[in-house]
mmCIF file of C-alpha atoms in Angstrom:
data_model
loop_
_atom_site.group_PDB
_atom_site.id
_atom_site.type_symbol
_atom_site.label_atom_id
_atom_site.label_comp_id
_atom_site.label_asym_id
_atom_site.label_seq_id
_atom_site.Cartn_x
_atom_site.Cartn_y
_atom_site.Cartn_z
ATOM 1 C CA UNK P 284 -18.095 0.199 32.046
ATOM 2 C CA UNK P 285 -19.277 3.317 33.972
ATOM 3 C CA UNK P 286 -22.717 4.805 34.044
ATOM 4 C CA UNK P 287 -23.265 7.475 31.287
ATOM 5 C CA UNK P 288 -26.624 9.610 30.630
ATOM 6 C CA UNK P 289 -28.994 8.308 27.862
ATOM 7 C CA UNK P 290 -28.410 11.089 25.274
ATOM 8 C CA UNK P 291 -24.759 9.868 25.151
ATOM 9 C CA UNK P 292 -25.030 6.602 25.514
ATOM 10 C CA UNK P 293 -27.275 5.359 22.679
ATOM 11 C CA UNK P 294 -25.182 7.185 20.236
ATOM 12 C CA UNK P 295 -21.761 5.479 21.573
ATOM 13 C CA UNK P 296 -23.828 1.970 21.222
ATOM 14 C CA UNK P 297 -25.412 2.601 17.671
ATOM 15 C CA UNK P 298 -21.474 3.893 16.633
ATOM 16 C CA UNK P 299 -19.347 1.178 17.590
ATOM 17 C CA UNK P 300 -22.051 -1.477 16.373
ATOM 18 C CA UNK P 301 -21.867 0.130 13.007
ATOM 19 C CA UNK P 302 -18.354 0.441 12.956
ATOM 20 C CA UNK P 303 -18.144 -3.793 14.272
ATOM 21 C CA UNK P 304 -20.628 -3.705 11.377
ATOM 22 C CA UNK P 305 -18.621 -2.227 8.750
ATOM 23 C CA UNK P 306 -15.648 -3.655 9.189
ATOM 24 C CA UNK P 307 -17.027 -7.009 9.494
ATOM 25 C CA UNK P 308 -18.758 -6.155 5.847
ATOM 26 C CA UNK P 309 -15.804 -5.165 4.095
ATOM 27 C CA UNK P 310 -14.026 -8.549 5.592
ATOM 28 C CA UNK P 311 -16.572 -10.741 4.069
ATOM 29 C CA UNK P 312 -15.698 -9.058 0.765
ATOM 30 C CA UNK P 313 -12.400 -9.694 1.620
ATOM 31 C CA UNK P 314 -13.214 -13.288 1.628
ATOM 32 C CA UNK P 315 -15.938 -13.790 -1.130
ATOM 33 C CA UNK P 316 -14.893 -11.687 -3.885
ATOM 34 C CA UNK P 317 -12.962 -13.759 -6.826
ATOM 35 C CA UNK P 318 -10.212 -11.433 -7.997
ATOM 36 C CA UNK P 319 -7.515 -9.575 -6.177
ATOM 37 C CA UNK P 320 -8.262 -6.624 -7.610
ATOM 38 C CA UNK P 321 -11.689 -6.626 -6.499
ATOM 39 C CA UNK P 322 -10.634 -7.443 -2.602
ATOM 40 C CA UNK P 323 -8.485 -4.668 -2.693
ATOM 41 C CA UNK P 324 -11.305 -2.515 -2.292
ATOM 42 C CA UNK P 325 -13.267 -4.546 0.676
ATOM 43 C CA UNK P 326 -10.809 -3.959 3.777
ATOM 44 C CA UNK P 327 -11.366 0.054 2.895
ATOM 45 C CA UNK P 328 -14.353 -0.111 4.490
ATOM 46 C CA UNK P 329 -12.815 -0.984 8.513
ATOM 47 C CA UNK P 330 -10.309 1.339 7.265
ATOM 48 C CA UNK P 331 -12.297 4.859 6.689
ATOM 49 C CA UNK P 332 -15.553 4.258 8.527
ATOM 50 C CA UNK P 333 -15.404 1.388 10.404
ATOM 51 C CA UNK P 334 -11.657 2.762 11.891
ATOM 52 C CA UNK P 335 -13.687 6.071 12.285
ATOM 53 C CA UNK P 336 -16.930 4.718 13.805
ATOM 54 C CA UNK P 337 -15.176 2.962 16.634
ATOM 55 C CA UNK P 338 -12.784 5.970 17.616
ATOM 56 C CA UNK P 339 -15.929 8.344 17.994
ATOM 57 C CA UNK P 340 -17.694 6.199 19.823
ATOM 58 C CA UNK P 341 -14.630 5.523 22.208
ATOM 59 C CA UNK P 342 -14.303 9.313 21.644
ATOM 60 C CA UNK P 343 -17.588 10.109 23.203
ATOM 61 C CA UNK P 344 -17.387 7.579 26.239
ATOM 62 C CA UNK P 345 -14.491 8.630 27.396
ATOM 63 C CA UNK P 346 -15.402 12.455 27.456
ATOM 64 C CA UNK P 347 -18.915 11.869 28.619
ATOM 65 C CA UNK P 348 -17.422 10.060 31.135
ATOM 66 C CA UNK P 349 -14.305 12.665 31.784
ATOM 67 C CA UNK P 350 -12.084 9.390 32.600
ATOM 68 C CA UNK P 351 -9.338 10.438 29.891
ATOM 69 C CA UNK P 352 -8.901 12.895 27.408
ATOM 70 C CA UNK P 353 -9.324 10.581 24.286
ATOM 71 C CA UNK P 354 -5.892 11.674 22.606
ATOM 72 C CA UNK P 355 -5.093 8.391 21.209
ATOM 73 C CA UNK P 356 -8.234 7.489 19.687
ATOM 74 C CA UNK P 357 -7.801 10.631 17.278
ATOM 75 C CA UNK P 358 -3.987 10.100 16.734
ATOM 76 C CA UNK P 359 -5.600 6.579 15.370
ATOM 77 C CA UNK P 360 -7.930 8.070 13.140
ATOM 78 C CA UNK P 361 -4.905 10.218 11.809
ATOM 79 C CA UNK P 362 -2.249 7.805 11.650
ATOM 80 C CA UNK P 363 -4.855 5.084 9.987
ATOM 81 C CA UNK P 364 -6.196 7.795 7.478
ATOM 82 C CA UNK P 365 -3.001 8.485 6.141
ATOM 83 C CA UNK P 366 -0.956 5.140 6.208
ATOM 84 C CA UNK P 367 -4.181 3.115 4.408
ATOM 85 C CA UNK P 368 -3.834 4.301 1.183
ATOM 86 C CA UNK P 369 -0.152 4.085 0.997
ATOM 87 C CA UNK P 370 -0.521 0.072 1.527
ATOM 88 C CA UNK P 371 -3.346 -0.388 -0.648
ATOM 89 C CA UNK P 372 -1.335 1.498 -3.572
ATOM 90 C CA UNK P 373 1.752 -0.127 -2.513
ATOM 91 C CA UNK P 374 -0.195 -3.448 -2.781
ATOM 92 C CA UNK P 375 -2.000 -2.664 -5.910
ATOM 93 C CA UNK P 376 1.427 -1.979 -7.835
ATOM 94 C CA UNK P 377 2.884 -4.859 -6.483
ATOM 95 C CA UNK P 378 0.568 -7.647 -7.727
ATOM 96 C CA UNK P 379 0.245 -5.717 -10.937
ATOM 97 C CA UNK P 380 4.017 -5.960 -11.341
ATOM 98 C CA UNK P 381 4.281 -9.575 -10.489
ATOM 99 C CA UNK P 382 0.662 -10.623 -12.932
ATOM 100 C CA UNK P 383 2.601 -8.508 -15.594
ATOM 101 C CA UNK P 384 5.868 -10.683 -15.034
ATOM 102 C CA UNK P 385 3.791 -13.581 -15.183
ATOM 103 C CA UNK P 386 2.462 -12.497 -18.558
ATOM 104 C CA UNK P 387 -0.878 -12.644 -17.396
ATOM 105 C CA UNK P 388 -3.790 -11.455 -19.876
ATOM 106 C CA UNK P 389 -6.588 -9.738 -17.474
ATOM 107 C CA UNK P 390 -4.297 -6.792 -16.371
ATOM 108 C CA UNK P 391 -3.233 -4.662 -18.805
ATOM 109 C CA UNK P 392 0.145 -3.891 -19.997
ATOM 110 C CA UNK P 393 2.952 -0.874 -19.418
ATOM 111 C CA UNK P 394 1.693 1.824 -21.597
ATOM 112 C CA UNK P 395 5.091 1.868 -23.212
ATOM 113 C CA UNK P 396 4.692 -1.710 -24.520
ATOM 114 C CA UNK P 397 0.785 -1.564 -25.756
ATOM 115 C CA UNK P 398 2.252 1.666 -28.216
ATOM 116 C CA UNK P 399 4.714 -0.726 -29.544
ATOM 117 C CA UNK P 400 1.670 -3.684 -30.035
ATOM 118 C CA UNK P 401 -0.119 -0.833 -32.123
ATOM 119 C CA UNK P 402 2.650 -0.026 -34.471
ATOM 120 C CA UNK Z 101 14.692 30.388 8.556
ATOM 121 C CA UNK Z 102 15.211 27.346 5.811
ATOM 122 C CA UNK Z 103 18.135 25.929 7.635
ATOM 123 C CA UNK Z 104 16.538 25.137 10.332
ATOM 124 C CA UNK Z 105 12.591 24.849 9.904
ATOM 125 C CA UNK Z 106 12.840 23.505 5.932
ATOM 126 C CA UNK Z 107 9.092 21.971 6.716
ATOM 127 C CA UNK Z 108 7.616 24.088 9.242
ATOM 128 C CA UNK Z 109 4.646 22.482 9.273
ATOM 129 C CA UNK Z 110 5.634 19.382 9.701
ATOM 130 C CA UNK Z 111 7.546 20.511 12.949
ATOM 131 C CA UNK Z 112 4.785 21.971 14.220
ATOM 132 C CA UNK Z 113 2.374 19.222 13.402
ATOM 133 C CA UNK Z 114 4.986 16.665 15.163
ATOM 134 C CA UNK Z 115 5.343 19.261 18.054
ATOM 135 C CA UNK Z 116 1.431 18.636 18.530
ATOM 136 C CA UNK Z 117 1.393 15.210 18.423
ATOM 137 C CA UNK Z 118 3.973 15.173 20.905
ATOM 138 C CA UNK Z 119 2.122 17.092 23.174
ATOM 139 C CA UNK Z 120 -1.280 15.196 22.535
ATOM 140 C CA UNK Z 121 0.792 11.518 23.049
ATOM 141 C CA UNK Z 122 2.115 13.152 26.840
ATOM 142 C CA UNK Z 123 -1.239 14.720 27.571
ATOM 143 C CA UNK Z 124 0.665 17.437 28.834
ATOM 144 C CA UNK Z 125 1.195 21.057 28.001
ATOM 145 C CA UNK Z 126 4.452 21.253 30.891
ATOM 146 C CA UNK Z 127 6.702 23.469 29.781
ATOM 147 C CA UNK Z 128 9.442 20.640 29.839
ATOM 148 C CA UNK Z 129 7.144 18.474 27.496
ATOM 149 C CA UNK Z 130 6.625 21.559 25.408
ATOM 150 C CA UNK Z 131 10.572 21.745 25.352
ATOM 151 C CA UNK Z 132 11.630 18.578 24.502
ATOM 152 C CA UNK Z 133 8.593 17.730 21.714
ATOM 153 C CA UNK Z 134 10.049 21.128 19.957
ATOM 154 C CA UNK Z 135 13.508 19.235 19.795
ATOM 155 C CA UNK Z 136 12.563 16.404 18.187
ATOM 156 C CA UNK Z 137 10.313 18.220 16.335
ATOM 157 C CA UNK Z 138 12.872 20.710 14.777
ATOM 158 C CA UNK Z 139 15.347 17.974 14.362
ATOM 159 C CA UNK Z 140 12.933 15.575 12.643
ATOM 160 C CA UNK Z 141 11.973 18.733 10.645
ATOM 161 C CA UNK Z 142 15.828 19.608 9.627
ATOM 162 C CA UNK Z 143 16.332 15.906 8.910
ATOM 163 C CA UNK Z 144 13.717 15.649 6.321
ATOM 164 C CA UNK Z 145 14.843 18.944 5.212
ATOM 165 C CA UNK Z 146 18.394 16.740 3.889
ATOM 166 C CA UNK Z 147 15.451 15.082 1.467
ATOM 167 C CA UNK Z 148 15.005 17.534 -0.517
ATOM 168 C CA UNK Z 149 11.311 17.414 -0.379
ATOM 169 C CA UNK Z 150 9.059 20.348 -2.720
ATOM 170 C CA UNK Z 151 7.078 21.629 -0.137
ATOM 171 C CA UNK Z 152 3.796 22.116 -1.569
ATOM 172 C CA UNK Z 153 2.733 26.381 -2.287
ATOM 173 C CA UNK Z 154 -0.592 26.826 -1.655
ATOM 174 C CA UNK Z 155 -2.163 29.513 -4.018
ATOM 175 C CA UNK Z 156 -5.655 29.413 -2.837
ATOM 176 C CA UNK Z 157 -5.747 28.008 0.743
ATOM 177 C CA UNK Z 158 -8.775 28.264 1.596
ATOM 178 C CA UNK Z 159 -10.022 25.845 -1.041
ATOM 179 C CA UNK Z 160 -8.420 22.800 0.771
ATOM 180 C CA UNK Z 161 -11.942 22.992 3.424
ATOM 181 C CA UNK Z 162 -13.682 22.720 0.456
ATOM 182 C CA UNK Z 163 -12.050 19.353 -0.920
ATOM 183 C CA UNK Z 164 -12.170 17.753 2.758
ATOM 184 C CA UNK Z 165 -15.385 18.181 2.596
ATOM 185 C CA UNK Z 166 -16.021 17.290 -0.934
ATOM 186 C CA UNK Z 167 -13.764 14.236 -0.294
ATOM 187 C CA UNK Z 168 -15.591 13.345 2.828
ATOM 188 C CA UNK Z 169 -19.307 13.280 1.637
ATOM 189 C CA UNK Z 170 -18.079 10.689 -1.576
ATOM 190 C CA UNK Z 171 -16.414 8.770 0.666
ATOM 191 C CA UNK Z 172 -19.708 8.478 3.259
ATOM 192 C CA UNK Z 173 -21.283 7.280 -0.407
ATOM 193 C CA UNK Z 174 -18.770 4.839 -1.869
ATOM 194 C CA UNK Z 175 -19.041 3.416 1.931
ATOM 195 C CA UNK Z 176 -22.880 2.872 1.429
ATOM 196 C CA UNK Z 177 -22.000 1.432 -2.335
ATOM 197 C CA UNK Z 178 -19.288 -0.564 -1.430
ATOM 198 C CA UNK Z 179 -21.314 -2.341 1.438
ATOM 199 C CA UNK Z 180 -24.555 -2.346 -0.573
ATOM 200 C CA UNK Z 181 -22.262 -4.759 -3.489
ATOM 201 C CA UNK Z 182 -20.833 -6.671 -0.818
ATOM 202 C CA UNK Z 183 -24.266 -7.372 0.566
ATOM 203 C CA UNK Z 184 -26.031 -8.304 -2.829
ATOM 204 C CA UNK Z 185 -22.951 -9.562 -5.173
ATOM 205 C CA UNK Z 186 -21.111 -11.600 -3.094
ATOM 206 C CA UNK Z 187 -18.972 -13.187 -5.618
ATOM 207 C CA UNK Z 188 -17.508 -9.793 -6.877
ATOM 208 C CA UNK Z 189 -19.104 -7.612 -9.415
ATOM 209 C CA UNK Z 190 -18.948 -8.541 -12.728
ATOM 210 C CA UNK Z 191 -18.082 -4.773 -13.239
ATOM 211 C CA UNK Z 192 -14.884 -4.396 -11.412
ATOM 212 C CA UNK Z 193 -11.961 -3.402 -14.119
ATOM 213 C CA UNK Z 194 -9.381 -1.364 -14.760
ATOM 214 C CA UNK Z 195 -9.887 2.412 -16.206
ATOM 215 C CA UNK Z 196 -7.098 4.732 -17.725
ATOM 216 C CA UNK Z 197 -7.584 8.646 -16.913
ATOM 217 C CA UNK Z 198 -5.718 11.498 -18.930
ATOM 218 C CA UNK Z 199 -4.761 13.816 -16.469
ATOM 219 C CA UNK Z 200 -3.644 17.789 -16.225
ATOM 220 C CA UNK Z 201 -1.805 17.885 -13.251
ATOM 221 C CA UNK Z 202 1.808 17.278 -12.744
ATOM 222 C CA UNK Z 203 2.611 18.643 -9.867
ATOM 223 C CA UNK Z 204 3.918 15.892 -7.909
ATOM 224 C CA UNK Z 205 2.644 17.400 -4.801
ATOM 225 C CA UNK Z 206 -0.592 17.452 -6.226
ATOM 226 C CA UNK Z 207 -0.444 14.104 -7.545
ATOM 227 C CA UNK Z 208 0.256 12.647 -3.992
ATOM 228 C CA UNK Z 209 -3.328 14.348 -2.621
ATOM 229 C CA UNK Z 210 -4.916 13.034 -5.477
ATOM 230 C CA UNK Z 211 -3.652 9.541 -4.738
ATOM 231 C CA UNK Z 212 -4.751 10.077 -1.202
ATOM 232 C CA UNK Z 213 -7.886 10.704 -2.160
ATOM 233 C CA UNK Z 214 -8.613 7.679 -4.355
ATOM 234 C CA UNK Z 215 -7.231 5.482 -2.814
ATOM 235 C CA UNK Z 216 -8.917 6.489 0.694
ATOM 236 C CA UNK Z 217 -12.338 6.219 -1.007
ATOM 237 C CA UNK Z 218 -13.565 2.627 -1.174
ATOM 238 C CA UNK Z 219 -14.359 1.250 -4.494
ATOM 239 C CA UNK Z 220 -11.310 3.010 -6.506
ATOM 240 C CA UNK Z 221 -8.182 2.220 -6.182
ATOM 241 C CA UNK Z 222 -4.870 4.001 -7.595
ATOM 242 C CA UNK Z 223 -2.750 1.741 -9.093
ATOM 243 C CA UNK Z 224 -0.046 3.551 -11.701
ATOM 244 C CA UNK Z 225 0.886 6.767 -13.063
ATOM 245 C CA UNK Z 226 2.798 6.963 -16.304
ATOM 246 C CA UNK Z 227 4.677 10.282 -16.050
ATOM 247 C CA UNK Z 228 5.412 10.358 -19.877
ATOM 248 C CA UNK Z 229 1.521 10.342 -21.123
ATOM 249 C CA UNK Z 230 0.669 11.665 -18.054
ATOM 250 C CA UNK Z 231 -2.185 8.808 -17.761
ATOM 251 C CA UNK Z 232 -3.341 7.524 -14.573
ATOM 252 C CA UNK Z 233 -4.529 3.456 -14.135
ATOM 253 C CA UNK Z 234 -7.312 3.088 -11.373
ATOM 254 C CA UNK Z 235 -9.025 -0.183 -10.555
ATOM 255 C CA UNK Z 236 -12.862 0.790 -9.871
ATOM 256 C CA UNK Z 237 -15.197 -2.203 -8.320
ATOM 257 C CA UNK Z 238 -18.001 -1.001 -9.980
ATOM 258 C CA UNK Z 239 -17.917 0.692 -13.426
ATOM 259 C CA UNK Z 240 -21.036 1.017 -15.050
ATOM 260 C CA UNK Z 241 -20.501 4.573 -16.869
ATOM 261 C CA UNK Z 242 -16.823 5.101 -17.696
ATOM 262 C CA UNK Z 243 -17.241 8.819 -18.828
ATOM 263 C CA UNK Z 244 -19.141 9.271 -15.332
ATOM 264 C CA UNK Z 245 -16.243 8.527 -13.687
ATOM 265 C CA UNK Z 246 -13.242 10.165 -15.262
ATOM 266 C CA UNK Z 247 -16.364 13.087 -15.168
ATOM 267 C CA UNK Z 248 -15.968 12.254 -10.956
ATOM 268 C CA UNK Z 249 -12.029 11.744 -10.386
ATOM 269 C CA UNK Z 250 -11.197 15.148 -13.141
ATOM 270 C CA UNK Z 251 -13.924 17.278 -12.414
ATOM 271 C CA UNK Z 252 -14.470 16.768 -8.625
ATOM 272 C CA UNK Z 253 -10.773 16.536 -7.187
ATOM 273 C CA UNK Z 254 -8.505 17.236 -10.459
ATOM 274 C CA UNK Z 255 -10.260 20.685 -10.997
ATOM 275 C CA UNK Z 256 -10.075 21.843 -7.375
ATOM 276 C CA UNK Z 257 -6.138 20.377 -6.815
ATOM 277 C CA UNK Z 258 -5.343 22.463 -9.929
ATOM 278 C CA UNK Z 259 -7.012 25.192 -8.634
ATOM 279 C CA UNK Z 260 -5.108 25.182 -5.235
ATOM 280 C CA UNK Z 261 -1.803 24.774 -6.782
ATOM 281 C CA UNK Z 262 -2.674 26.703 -9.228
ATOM 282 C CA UNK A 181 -29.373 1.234 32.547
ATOM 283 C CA UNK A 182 -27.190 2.578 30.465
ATOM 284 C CA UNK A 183 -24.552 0.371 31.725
ATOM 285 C CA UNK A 184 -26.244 -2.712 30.342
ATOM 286 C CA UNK A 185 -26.887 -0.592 27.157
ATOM 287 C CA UNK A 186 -23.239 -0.218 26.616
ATOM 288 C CA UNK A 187 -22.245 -3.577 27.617
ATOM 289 C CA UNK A 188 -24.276 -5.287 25.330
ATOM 290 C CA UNK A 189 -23.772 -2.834 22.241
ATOM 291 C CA UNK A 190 -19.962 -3.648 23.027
ATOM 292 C CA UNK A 191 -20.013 -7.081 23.482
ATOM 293 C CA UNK A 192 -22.041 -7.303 19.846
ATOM 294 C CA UNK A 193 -19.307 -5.467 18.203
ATOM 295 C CA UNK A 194 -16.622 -7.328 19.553
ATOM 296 C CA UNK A 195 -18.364 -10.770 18.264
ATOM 297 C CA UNK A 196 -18.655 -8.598 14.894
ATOM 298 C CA UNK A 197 -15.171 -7.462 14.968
ATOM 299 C CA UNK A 198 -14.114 -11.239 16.032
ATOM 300 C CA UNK A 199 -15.732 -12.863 13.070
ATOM 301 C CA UNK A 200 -14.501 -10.514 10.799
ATOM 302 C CA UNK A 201 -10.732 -11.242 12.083
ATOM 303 C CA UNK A 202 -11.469 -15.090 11.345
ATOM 304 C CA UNK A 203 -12.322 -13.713 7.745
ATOM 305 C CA UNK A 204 -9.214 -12.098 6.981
ATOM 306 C CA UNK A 205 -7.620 -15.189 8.823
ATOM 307 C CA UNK A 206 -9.255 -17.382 6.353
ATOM 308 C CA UNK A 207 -7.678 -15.268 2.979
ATOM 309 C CA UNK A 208 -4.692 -15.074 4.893
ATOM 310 C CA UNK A 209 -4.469 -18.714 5.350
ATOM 311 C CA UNK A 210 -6.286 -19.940 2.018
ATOM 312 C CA UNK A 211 -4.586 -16.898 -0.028
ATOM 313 C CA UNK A 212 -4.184 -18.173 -2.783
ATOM 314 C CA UNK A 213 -1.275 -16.238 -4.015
ATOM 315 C CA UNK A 214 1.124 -14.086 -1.473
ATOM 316 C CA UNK A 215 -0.463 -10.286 -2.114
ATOM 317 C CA UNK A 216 -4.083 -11.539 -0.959
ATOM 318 C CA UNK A 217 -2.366 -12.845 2.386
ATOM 319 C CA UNK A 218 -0.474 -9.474 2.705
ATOM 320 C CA UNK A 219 -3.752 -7.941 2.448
ATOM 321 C CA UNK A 220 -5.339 -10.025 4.343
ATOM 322 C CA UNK A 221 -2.690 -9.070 7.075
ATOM 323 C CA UNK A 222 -3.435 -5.578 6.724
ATOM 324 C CA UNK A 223 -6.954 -6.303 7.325
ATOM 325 C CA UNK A 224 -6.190 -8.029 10.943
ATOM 326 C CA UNK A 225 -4.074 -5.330 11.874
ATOM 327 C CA UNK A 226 -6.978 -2.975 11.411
ATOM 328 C CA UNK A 227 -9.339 -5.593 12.855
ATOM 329 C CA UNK A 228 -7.184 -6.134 16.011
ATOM 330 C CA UNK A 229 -6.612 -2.482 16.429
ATOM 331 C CA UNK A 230 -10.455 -1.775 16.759
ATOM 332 C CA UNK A 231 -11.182 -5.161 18.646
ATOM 333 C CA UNK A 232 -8.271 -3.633 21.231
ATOM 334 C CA UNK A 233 -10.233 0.056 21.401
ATOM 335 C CA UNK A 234 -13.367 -1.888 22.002
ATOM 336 C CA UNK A 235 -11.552 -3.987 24.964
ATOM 337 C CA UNK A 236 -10.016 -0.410 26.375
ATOM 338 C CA UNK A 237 -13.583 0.808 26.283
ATOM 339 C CA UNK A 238 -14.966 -2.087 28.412
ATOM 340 C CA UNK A 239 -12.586 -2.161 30.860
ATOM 341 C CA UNK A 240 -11.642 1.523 31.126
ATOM 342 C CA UNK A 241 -7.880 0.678 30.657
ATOM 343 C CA UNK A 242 -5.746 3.026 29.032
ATOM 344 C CA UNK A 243 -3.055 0.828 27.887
ATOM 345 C CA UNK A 244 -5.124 -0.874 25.650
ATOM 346 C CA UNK A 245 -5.417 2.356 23.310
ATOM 347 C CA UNK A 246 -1.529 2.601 23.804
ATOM 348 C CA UNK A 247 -0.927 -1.032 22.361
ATOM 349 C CA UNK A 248 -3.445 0.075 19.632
ATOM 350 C CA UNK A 249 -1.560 2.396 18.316
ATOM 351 C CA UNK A 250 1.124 0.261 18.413
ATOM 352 C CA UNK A 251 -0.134 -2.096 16.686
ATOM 353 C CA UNK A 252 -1.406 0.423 13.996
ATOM 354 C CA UNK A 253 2.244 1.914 13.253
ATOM 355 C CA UNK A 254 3.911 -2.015 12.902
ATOM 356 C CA UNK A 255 0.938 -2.993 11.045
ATOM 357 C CA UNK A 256 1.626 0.163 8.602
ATOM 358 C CA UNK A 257 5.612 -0.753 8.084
ATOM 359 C CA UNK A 258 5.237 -4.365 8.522
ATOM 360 C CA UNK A 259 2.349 -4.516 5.183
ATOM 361 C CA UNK A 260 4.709 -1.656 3.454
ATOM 362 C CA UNK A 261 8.411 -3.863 3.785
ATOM 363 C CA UNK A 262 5.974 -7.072 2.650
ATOM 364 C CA UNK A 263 4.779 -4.865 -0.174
ATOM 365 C CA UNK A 264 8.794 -3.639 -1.084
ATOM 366 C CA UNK A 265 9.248 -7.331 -1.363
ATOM 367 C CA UNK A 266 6.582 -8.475 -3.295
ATOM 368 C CA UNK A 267 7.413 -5.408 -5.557
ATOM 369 C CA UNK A 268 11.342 -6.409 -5.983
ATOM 370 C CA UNK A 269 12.060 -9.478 -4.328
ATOM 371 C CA UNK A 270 10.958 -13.223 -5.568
ATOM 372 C CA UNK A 271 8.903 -12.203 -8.700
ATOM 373 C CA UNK A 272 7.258 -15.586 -9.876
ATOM 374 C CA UNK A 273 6.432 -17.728 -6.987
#
């Protein structure tokens, strides 16, 4: 790694700490939380800030340092930004539809089929 | 002007990525990243996509930033539960929101937006009752959050659509 | 000075990132049923992708933020086709 004054460089090392240290968070939830449903919402975290943490900090080396222009570090915080939540919904609607074909009783049902319970 | 740039922005944001991926602003670079973008742009235009019409622009700053600062927050809350209730909150469930918008446009940035903030999760729209099912990981007041997801981002998606 | 500074701060998040990639491992490999390994899977994609920033950042090498977006558009369609399936392929395992 190159030399880089102070003023930049303890903000690039407190950033991509935090963003090792998010990520790593939401990956223990990953692991220690019971239900699907409630991992789902663990690997968010090394997706918005963690994801964003690390790309600033690589962001602000690599200008400081005038190496590169950082181009790809923001396409990644672009591309990642908008492709997350179309997994985790994706994901989400498929293990709801395959608990539901299971006849499982913690998720609830199609609201089509609970009016027809009521009547 | 339809024919051939159906989704200008689109082109032009795939025109600038282009140009950001070559680190170059040649003029052959410029050239060739405005054919692809104008054919990607009259290829999507065979979808049939309804391109969004923005009514009050200058709202959508506001929502970034709106969006932005909750999701700094859920970040600290998500975390924080991780840290303390390892095994999963006993008040992760499922919560059914009435909405007012239909605009499927509208009902894509919405999904962007909860979905992108940790702790809620989109999980299905009914388009007859117009209901939407979240997952949240930590419900303690359900009124406080269909209060958050309709008054914060509902109310201002309506309003730039409107 | 600063060098060290940024070496160690580095090498910390890489061990950071590192253990977290042996957690989503773990789900992936424990599951227990298919959509907790596809999310796991999405979870070392994004794990990889920052551990290969990191790596570009230590040794100044620009491919390494090429292959990371690589790796982030084939994580994106590779978790979306597993999704599809899950959604409409084998229901009940």
């Amino acid at each position: 790694m190159s030399e880089l004054p102070l003023w930049a460089a303890v903000p690039v090392a407190m950033l991509v700490v935090a963003g090792g240290l998010l990520t790593l968070l939401g990956c223990i939830g990953l692991v220690r939380f019971q239900s699907f449903y409630a991992r789902i919402h663990a690997p968010t975290l090394g997706t918005s800030f963690g994801m964003i943490f690390v790309s600033l900090a690589s962001i602000i080396y690599f200008s400081v340092t005038g190496m590169r222009f950082a181009s790809h570090e923001l396409l990644l915080i672009v591309f990642v930004t908008i492709t997350t939540p179309a997994t985790l919904m994706l994901l989400a609607r498929a293990a709801l539809h395959r608990d539901r074909a299971e006849g499982r009783s913690d998720v609830p049902l199609p609201r089509s089929m609970r009016q027809n319970e009521d009547t | 002007m339809n024919r051939v740039f159906p989704h200008p922005v689109l082109s032009l944001g795939l025109l600038v990525i282009w140009l950001i991926l070559q680190q170059s602003l040649s003029p052959g670079n410029i050239v060739l990243g405005a054919i692809i973008a104008i054919g990607a742009g009259a290829a999507t235009g065979a979808l049939a996509l309804t391109r969004p019409k923005l009514k009050k622009p200058w709202l959508v700053p506001v929502l970034f930033v709106v969006v932005t600062i909750d999701i700094i927050r859920s970040n600290v809350a998500v975390a924080w539960l991780i840290l303390t209730q390892g095994s999963g909150p006993g008040t992760a469930r499922f919560l059914e929101i009435p909405l007012e918008l239909r605009d499927p446009n509208g009902l894509v940035f919405l999904s962007m937006i909860i979905t992108s903030t940790p702790g809620t999760v989109w999980v299905e729209h009914d388009q007859q009752a117009n209901t939407l099912l979240l997952h949240i990981l930590d419900v303690i007041d359900e009124q406080e959050w269909i209060d958050t997801i309709k008054g914060r981002y509902e109310r201002l998606i309506l309003e730039i659509l409107a | 000075m600063s060098v060290a500074l940024l070496e160690w701060s580095v090498l910390v998040a890489q061990l950071l990132l590192g253990i977290a990639m042996i957690c989503t491992m773990w789900r992936m490999i424990v599951g227990p049923r298919a959509q907790d390994r596809v999310l796991a899977l999405d979870a070392f994609y994004v794990t990889a992708m920052l551990m290969l920033v990191t790596l570009g950042m230590r040794t100044n090498i620009t491919l390494y933020f090429e292959i990371a977006l690589i790796i982030a558009l084939l994580g994106f369609a590779g978790t979306v086709a597993l999704g599809k399936f899950l959604l409409r392929g084998e229901v009940i395992e």
